PDB file of C-alpha atoms and ligand atoms in Angstrom:
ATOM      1  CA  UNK A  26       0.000   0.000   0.000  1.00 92.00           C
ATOM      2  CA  UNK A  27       1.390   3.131  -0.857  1.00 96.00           C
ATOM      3  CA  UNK A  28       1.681   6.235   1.806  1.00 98.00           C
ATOM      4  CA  UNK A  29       0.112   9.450   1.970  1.00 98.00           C
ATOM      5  CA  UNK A  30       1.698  13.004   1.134  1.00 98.00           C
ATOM      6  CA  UNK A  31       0.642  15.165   3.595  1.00 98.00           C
ATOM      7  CA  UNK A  32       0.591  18.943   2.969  1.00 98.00           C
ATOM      8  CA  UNK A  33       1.120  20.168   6.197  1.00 98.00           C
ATOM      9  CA  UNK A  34       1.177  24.255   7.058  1.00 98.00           C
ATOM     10  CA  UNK A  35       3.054  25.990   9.639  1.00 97.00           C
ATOM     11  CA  UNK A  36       2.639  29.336  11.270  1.00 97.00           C
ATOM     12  CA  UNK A  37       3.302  32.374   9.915  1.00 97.00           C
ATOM     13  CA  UNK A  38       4.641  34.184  12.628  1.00 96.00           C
ATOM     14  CA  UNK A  39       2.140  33.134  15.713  1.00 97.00           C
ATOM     15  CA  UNK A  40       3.517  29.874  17.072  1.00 96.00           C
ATOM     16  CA  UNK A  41       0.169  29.279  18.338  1.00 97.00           C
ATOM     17  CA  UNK A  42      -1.366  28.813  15.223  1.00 97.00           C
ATOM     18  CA  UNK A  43      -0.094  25.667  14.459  1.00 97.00           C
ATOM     19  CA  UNK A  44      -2.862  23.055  14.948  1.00 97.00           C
ATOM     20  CA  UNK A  45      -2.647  20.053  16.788  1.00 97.00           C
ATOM     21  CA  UNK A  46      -3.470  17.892  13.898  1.00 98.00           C
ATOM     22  CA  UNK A  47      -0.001  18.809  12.184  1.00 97.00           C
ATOM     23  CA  UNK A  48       1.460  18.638  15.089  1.00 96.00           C
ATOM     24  CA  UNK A  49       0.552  15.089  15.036  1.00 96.00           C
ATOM     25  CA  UNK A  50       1.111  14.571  11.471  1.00 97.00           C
ATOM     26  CA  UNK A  51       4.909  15.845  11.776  1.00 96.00           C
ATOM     27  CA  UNK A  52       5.562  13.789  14.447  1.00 95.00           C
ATOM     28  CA  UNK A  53       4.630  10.488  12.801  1.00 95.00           C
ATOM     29  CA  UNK A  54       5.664  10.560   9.262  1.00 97.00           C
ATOM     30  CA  UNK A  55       9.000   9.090   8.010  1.00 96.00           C
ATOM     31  CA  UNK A  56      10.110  11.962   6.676  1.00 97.00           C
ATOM     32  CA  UNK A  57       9.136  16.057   6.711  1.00 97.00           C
ATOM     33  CA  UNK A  58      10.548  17.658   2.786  1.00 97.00           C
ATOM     34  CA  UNK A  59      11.088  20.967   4.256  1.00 96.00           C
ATOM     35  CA  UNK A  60      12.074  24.311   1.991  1.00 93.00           C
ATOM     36  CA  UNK A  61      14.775  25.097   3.999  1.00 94.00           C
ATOM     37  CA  UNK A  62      15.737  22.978   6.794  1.00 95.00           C
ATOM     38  CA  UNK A  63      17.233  25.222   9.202  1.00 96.00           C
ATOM     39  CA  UNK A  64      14.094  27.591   9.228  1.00 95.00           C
ATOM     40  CA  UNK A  65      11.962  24.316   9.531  1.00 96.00           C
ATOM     41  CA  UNK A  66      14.811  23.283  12.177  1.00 96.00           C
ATOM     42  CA  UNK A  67      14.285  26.278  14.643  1.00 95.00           C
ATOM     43  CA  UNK A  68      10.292  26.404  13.939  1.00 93.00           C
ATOM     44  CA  UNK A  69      10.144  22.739  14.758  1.00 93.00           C
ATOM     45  CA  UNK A  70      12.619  23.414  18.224  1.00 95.00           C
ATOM     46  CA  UNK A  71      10.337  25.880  18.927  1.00 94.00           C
ATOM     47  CA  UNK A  72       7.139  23.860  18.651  1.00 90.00           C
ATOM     48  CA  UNK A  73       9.090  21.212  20.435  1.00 92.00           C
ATOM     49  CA  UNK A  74       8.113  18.791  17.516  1.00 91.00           C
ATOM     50  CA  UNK A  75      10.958  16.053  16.723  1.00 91.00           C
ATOM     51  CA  UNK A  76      10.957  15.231  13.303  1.00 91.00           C
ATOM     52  CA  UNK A  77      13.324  13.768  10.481  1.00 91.00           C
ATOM     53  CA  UNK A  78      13.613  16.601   7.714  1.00 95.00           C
ATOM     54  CA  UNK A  79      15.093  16.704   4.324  1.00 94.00           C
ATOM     55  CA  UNK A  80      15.567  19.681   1.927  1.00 95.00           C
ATOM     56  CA  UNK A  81      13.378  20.310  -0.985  1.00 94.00           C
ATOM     57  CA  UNK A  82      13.173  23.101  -2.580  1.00 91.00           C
ATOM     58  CA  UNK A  83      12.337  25.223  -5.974  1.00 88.00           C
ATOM     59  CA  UNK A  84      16.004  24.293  -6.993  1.00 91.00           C
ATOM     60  CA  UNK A  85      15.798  20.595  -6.384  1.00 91.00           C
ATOM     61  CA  UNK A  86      12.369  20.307  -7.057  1.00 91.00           C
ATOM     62  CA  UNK A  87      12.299  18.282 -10.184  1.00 92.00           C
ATOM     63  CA  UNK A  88      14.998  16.159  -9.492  1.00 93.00           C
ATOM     64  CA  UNK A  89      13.367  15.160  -5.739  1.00 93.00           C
ATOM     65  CA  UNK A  90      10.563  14.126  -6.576  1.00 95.00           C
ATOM     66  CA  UNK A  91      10.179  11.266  -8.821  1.00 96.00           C
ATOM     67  CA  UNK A  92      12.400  10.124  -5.254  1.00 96.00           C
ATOM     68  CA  UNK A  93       9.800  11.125  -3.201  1.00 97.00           C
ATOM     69  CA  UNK A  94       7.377   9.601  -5.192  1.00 98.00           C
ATOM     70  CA  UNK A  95       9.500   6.170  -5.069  1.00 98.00           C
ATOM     71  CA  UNK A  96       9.044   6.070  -1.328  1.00 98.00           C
ATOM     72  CA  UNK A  97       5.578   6.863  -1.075  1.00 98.00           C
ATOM     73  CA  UNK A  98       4.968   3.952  -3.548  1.00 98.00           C
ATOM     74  CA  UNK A  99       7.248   1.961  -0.748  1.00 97.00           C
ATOM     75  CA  UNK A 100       4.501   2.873   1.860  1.00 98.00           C
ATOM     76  CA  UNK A 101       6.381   5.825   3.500  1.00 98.00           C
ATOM     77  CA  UNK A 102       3.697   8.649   4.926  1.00 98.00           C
ATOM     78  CA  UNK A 103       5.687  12.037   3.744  1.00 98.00           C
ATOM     79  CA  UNK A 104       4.842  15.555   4.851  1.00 98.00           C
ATOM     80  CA  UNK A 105       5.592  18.850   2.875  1.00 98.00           C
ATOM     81  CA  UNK A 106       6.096  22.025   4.849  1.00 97.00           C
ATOM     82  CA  UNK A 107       7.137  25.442   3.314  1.00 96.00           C
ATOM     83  CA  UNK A 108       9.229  27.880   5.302  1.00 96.00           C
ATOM     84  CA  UNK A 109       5.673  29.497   6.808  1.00 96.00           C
ATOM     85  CA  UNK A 110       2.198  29.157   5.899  1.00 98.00           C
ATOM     86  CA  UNK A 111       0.489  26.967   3.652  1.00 98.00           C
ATOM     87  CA  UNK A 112       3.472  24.380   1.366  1.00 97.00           C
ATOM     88  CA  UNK A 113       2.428  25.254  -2.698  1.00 97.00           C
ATOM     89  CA  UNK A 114       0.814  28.682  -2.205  1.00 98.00           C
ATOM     90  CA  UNK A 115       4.116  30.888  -3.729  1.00 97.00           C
ATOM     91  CA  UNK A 116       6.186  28.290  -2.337  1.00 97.00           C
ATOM     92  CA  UNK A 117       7.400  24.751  -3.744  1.00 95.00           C
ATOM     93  CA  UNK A 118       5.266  21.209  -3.880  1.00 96.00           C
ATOM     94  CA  UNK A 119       3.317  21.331  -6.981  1.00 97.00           C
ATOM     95  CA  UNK A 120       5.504  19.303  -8.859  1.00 96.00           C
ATOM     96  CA  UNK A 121       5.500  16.371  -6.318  1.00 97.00           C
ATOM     97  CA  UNK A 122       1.924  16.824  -6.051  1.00 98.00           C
ATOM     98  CA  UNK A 123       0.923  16.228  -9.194  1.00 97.00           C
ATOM     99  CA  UNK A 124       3.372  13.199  -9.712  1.00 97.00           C
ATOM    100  CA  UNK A 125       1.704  12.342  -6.698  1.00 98.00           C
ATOM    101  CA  UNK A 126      -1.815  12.620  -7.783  1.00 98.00           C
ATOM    102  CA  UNK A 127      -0.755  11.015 -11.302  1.00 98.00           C
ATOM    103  CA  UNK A 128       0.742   7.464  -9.879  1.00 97.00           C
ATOM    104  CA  UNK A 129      -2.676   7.280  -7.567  1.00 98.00           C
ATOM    105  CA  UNK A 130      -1.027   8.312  -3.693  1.00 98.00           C
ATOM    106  CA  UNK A 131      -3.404   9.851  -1.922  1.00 98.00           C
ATOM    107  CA  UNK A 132      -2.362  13.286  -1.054  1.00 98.00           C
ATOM    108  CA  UNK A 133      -4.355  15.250   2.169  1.00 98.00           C
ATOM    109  CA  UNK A 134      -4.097  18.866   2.693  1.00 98.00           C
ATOM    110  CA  UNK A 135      -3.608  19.870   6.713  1.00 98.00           C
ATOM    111  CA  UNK A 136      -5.082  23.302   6.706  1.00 98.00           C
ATOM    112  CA  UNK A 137      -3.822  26.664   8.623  1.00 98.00           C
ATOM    113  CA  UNK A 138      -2.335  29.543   8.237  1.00 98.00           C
ATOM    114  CA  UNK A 139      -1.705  31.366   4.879  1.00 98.00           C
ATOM    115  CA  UNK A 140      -1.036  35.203   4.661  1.00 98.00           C
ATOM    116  CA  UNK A 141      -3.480  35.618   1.442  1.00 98.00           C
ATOM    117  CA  UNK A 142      -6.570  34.323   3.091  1.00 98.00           C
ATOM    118  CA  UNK A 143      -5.410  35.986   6.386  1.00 98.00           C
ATOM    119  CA  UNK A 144      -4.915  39.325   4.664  1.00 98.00           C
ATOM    120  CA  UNK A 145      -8.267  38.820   2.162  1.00 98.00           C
ATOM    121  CA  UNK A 146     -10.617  38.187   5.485  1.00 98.00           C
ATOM    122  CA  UNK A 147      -9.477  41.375   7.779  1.00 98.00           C
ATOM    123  CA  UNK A 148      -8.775  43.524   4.276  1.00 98.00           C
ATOM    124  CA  UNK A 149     -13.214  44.828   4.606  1.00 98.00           C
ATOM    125  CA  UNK A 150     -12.529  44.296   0.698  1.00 98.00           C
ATOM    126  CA  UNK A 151     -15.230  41.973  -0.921  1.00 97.00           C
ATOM    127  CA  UNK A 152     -13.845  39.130  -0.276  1.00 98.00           C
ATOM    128  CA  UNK A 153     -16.311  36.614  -2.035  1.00 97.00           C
ATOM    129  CA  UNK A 154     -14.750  36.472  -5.338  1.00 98.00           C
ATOM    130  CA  UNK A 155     -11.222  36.704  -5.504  1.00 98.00           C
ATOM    131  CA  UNK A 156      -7.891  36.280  -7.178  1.00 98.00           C
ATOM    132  CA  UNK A 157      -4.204  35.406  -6.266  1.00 98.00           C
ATOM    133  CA  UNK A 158      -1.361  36.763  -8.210  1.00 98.00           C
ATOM    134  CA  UNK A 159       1.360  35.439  -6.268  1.00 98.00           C
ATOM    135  CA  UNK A 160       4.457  38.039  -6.200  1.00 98.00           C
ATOM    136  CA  UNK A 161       4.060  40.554  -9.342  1.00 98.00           C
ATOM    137  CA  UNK A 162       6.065  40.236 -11.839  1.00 98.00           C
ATOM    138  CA  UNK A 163      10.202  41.732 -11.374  1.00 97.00           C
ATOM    139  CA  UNK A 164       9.635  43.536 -14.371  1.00 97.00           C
ATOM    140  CA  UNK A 165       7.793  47.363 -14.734  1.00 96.00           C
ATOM    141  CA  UNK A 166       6.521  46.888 -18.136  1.00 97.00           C
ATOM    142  CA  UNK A 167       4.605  43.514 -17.117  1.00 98.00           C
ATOM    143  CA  UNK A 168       3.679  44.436 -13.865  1.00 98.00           C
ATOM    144  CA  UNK A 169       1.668  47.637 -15.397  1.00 97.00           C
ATOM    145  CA  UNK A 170       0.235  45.157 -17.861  1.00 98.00           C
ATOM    146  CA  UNK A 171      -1.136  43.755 -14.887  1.00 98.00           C
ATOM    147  CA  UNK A 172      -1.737  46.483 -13.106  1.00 98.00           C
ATOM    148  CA  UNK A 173      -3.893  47.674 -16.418  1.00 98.00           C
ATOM    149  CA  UNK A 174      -6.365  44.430 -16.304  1.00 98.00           C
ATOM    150  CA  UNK A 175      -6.943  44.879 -12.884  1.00 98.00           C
ATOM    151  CA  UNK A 176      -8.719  48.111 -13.672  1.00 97.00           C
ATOM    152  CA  UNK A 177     -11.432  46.350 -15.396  1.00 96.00           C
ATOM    153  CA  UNK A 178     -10.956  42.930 -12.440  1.00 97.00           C
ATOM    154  CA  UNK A 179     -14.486  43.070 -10.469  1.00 96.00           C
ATOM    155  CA  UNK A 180     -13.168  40.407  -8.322  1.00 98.00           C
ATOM    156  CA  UNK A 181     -11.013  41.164  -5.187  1.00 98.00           C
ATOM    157  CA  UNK A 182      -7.019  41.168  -6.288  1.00 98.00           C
ATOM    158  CA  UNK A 183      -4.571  39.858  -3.349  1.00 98.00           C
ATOM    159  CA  UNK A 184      -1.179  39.423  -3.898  1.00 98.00           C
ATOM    160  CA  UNK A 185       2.443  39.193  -1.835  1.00 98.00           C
ATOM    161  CA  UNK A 186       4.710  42.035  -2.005  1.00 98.00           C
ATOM    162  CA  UNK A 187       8.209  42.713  -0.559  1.00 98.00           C
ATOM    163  CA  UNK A 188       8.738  45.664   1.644  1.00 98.00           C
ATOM    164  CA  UNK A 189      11.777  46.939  -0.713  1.00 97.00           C
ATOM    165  CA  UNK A 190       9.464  47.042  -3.741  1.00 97.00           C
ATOM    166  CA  UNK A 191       6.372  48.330  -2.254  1.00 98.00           C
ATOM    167  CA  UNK A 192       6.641  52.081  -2.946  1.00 98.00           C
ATOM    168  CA  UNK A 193       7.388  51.576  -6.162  1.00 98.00           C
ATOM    169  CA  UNK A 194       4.552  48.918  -6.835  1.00 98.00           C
ATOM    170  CA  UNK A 195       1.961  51.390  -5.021  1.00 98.00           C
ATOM    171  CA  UNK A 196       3.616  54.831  -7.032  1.00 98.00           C
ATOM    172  CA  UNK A 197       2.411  52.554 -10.669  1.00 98.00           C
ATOM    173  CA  UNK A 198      -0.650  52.143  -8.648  1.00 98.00           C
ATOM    174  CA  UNK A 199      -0.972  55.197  -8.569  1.00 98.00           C
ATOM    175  CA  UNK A 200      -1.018  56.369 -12.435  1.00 98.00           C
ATOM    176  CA  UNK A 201      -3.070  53.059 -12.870  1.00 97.00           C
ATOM    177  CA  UNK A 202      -5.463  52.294 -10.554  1.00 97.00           C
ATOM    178  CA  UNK A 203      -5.760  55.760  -9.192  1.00 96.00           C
ATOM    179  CA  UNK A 204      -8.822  55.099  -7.238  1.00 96.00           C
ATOM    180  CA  UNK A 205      -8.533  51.840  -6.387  1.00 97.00           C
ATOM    181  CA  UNK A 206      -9.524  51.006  -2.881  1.00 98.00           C
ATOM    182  CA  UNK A 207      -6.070  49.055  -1.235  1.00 98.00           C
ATOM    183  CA  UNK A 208      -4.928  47.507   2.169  1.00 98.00           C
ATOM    184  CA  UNK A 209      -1.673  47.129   3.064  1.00 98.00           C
ATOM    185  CA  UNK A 210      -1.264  44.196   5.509  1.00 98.00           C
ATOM    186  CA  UNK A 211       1.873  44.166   7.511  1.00 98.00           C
ATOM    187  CA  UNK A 212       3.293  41.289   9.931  1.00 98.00           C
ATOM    188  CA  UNK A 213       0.305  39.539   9.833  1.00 98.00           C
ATOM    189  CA  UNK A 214       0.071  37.150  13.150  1.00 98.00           C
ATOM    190  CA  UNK A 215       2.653  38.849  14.397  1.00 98.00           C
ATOM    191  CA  UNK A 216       3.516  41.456  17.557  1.00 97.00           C
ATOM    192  CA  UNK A 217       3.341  44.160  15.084  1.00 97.00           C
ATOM    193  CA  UNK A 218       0.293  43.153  13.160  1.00 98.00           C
ATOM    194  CA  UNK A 219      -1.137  46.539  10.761  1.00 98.00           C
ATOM    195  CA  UNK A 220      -3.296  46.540   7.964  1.00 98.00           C
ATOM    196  CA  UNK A 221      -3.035  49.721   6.501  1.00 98.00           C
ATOM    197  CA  UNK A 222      -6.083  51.215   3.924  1.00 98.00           C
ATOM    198  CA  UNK A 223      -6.852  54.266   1.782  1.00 98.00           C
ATOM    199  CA  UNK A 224      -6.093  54.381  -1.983  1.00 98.00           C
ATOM    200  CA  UNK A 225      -2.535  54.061  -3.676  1.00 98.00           C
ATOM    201  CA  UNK A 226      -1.718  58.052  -2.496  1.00 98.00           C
ATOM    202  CA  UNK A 227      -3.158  57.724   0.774  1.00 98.00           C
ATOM    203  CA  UNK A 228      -0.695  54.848   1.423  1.00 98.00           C
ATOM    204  CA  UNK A 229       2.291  56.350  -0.244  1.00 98.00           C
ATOM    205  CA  UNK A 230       1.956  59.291   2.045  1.00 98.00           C
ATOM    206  CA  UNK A 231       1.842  56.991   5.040  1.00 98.00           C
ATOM    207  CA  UNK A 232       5.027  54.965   3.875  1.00 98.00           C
ATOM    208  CA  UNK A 233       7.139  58.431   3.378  1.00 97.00           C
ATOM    209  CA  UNK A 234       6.655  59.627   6.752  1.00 98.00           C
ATOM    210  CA  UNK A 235       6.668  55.788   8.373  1.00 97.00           C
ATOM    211  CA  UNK A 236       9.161  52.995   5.499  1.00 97.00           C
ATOM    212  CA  UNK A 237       7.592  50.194   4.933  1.00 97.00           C
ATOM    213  CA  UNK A 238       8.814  47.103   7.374  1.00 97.00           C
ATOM    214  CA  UNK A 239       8.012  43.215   7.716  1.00 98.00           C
ATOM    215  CA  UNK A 240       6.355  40.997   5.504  1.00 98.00           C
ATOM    216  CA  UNK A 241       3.496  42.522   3.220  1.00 98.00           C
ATOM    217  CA  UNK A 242       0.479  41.041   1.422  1.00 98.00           C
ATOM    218  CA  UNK A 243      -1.134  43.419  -0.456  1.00 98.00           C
ATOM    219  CA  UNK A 244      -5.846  43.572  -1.133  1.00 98.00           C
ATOM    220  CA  UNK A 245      -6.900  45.361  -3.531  1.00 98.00           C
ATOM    221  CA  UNK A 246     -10.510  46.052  -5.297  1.00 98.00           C
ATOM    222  CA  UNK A 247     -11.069  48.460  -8.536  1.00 97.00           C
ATOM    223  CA  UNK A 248     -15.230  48.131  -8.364  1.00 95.00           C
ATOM    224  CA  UNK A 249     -15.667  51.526  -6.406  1.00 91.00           C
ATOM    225  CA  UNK A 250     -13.098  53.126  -9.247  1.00 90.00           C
ATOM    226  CA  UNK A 251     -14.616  51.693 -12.083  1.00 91.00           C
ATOM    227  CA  UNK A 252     -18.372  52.044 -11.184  1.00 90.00           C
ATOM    228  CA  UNK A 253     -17.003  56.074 -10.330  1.00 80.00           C
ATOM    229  CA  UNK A 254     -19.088  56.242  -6.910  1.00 67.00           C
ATOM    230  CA  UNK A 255     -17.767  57.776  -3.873  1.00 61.00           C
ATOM    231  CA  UNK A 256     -19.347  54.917  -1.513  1.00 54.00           C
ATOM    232  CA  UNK A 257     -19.956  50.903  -2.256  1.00 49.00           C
ATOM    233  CA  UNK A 258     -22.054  48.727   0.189  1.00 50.00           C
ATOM    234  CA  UNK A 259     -19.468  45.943  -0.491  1.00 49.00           C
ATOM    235  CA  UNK A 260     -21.551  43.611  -0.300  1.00 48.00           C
ATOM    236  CA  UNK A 261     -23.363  41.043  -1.972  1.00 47.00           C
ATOM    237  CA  UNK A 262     -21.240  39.839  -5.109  1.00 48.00           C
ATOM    238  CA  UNK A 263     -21.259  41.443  -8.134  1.00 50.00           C
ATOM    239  CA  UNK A 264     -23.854  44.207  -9.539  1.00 46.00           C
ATOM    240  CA  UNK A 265     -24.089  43.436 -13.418  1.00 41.00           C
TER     241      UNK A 265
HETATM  242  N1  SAM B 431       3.037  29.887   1.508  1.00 63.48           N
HETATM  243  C1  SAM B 431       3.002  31.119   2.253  1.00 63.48           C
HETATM  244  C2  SAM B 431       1.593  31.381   2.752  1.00 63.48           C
HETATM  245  O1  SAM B 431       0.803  30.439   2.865  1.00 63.48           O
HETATM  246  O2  SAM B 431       1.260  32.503   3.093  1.00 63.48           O
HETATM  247  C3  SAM B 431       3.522  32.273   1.434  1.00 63.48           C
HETATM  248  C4  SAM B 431       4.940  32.106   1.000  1.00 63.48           C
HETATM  249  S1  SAM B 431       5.586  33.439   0.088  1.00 63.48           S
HETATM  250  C5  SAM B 431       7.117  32.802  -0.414  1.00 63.48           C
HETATM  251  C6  SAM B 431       6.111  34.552   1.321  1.00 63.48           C
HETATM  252  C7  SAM B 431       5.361  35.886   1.229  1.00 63.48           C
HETATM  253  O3  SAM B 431       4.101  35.754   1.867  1.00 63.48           O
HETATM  254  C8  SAM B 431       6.050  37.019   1.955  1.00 63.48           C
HETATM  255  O4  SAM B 431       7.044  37.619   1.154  1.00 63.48           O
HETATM  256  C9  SAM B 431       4.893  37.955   2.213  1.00 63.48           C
HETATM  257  O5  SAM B 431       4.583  38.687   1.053  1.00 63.48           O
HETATM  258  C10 SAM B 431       3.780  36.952   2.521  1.00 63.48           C
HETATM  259  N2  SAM B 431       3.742  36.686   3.973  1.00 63.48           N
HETATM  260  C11 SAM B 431       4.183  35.588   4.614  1.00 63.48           C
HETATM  261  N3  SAM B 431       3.992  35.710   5.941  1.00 63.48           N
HETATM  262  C12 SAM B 431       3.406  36.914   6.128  1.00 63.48           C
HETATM  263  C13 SAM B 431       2.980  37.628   7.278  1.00 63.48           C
HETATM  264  N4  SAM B 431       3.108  37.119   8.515  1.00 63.48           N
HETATM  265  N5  SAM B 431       2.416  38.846   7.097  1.00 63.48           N
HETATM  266  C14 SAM B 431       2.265  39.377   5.863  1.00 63.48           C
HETATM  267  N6  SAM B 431       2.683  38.753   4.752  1.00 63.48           N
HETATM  268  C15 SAM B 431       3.243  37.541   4.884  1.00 63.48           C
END
């Protein structure tokens, strides 16, 4: 009988939030594929979880897992953790689980914390159709490209930022998506905790007089811009 691939995530910066159930799961499986093992190292110390790790990674990726596949054909139960938050979301395992999911192994998410959904639920942005862009892409050009279809997006927009690029991302915001409504959440989880909102000039005036720290996942919404009103009950889905 072949094992299972668990998909097991980790906190994000609140130690508390990992769950018992992958606390369990880390402690029994043969082996945890962690992203980087020292990070995975000190989170586990800190959890006081004992576990066997090995490295995978976006670099090793391909060549790991027809491996990892090998031993969960042998019966091994395997778990996949990211560096924080939820393994696959902007962070390695979907080539392992789709080999997975292609030779038959049964693969089981273990649910908790992910920055996107944390920042989409506090963001008071409609969250009840949304989309995930990941990290935006390095260069200007594309990124405005982006930027450009989000003006006509009627869905919620969430994506991760870095706190180097943020300026810059909100000042072609700015020219773009002038009105668009935005929230800025910073440290999520975390002693310092903010989510920040206002549109793209609102927040670059916050930023000059305060840089932007910590880690940063960025909600945004263009209906309130593109329907031109000055209030938006946020509500109920969309109002085609
Ligand atoms: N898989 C992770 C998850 O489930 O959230 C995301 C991994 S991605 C490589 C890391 C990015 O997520 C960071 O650069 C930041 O944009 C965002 N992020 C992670 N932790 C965060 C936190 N505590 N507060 C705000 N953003 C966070």
């Amino acid at each position: 009988m072949s094992g299972t691939l668990y998909l097991v995530a980790t906190p994000i910066g609140n130690l508390e939030d990992i769950t018992p159930r992958a606390r369990k799961i880390l402690e029994t499986v043969s082996t945890v594929l962690a992203e980087d093992t020292r990070n995975t190292g000190s989170l586990l110390a800190k959890l006081d979880i004992k576990a066997k790790m090995r490295s995978y990674h976006d670099h090793n990726e391909v060549h790991a897992a027809p491996h990892v596949i090998a031993e969960l054909e042998d019966g091994a139960d395997i778990a996949l953790v990211s560096d924080a938050g939820t393994p696959v979301i902007a962070d390695p395992g979907f080539v392992v689980v789709r080999a997975a999911v292609a030779a038959g192994i049964n693969v089981v998410p273990i649910p908790g914390p992910c920055a996107a959904i944390s920042a989409l639920i506090a963001s008071g942005l409609p969250p009840e159709r949304f989309i995930f862009e990941n990290f935006l892409p390095p260069k200007s050009g594309r990124r405005k490209t982006l930027m450009q279809s989000f003006a006509i997006e009627r869905r919620t927009v969430v994506f991760y930022e870095s706190p180097h690029r943020i300026i810059k991302v909100l000042a072609e915001m700015k020219e773009i998506l002038p009105r668009a409504e935005v929230v800025v959440a910073r440290e999520l989880t975390k002693m310092h905790e903010e989510f920040l909102r206002g549109t793209p000039e609102e927040l670059l005036a916050h930023f000059a007089k305060k840089p932007p720290k910590g880690e940063i996942v960025v909600v945004l919404n263009t209906r309130k811009m593109q329907d031109n009103v000055s209030d938006d009950s946020c509500g109920d889905g969309d109002d085609e």
